[in-house]
CSV table of C-alpha atoms in Angstrom, one decimal:
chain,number,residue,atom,x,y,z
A,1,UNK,CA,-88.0,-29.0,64.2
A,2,UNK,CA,-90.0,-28.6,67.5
A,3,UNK,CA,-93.7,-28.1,66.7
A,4,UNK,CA,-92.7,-27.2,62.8
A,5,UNK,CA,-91.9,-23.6,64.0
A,6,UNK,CA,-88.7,-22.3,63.5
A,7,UNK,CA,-88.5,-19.9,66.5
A,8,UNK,CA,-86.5,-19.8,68.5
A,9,UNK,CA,-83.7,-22.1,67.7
A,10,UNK,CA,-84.3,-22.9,64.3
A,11,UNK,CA,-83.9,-19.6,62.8
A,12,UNK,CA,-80.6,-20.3,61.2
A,13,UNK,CA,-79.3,-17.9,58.8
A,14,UNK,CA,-78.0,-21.2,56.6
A,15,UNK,CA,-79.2,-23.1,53.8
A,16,UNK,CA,-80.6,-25.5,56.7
A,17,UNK,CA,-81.4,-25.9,60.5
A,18,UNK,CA,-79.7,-28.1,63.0
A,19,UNK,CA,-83.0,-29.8,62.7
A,20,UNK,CA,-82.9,-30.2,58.8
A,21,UNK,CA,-79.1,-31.6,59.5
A,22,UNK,CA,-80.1,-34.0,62.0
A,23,UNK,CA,-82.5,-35.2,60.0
A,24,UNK,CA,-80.7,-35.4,57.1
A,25,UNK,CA,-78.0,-37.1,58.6
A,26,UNK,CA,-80.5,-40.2,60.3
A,27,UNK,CA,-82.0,-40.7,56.9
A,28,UNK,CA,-78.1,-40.9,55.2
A,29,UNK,CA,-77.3,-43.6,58.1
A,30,UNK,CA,-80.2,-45.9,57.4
A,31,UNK,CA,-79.6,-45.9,54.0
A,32,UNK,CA,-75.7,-47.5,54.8
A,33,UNK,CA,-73.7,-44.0,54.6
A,34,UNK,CA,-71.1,-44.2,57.2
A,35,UNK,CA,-68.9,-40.9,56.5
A,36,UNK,CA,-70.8,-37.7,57.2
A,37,UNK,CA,-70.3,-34.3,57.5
A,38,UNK,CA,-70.7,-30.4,56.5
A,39,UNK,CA,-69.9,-28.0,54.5
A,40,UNK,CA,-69.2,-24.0,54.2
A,41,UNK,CA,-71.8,-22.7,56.4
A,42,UNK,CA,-71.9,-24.9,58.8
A,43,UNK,CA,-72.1,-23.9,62.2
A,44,UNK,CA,-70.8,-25.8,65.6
A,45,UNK,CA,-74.5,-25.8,66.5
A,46,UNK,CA,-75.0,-28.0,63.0
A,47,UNK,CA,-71.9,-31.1,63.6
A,48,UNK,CA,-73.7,-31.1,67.2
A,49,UNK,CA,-77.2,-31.9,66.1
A,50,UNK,CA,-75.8,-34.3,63.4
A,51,UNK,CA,-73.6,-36.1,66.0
A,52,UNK,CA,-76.8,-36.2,68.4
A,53,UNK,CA,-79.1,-37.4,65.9
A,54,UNK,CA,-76.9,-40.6,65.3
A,55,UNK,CA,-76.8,-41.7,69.1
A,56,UNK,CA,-73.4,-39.6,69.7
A,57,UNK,CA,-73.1,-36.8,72.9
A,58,UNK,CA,-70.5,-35.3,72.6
A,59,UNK,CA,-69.1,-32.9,74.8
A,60,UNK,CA,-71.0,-29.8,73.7
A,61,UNK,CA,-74.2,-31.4,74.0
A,62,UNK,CA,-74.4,-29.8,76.8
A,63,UNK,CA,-74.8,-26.3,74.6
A,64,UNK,CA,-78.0,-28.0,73.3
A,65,UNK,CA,-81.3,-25.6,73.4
A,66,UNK,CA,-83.4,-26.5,76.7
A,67,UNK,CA,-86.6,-25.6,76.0
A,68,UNK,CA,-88.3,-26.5,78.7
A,69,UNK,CA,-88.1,-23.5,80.5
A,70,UNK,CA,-88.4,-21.4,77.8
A,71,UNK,CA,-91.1,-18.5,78.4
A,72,UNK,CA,-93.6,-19.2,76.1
A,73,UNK,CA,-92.6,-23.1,74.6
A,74,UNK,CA,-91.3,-24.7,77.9
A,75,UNK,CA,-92.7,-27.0,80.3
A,76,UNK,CA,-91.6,-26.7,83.3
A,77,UNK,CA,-94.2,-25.9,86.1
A,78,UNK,CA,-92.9,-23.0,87.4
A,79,UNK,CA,-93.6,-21.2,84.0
A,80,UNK,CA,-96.3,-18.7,84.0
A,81,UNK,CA,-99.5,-20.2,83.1
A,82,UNK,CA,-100.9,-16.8,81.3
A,83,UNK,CA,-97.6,-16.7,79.4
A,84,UNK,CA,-98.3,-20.3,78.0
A,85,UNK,CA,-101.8,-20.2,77.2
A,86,UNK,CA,-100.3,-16.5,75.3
A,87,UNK,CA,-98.3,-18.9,73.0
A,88,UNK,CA,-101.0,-21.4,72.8
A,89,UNK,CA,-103.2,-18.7,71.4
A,90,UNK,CA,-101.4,-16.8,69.4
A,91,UNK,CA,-98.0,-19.6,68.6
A,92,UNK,CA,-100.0,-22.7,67.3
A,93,UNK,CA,-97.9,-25.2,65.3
A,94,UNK,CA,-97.6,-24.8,61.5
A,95,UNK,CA,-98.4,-28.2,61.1
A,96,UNK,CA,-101.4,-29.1,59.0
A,97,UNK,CA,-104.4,-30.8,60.8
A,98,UNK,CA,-104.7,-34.6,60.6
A,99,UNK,CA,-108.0,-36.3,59.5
């Protein structure tokens, strides 16, 4: 999951994200499972990330969130600056603090 926040694109209304999949399906492979797949629930959005996180791109990769120009996450330089440093301030990462 970008950043360990779950907005914007990992607000799934499932039992988990594309990101939980993906990562879910990397940890299957290197332990020697070769068949994987979904279940009921699963959304295109879910096969996708799976798929990706093995190496694959398959044609709807190209359907993959882009954040980099997102308004407040991205990182492209023609962002808004003040709109950044907004999220900065007020959109830190949920991750704990090393040390």
């Amino acid at each position: 999951m970008p950043e360990s926040r779950p907005f914007p694109t990992a607000l799934d209304p499932f039992m988990c994200s594309r990101y939980e999949i993906a990562e879910f399906g990397k940890a299957a492979y290197d332990l020697g499972v070769r068949y994987l797949g979904v279940c009921c629930g699963a959304g295109p959005h879910h096969i996708r990330s799976l798929a990706e996180a093995l190496g694959r791109r398959p044609p709807a990769s190209r359907f993959s969130p882009d954040m980099s120009k997102h308004i407040l996450f991205g990182s492209d330089k023609r962002l808004r600056q003040d709109y950044l440093e907004y999220a900065r301030r007020n959109y830190r990462s949920a991750r704990a603090p090393s040390g």
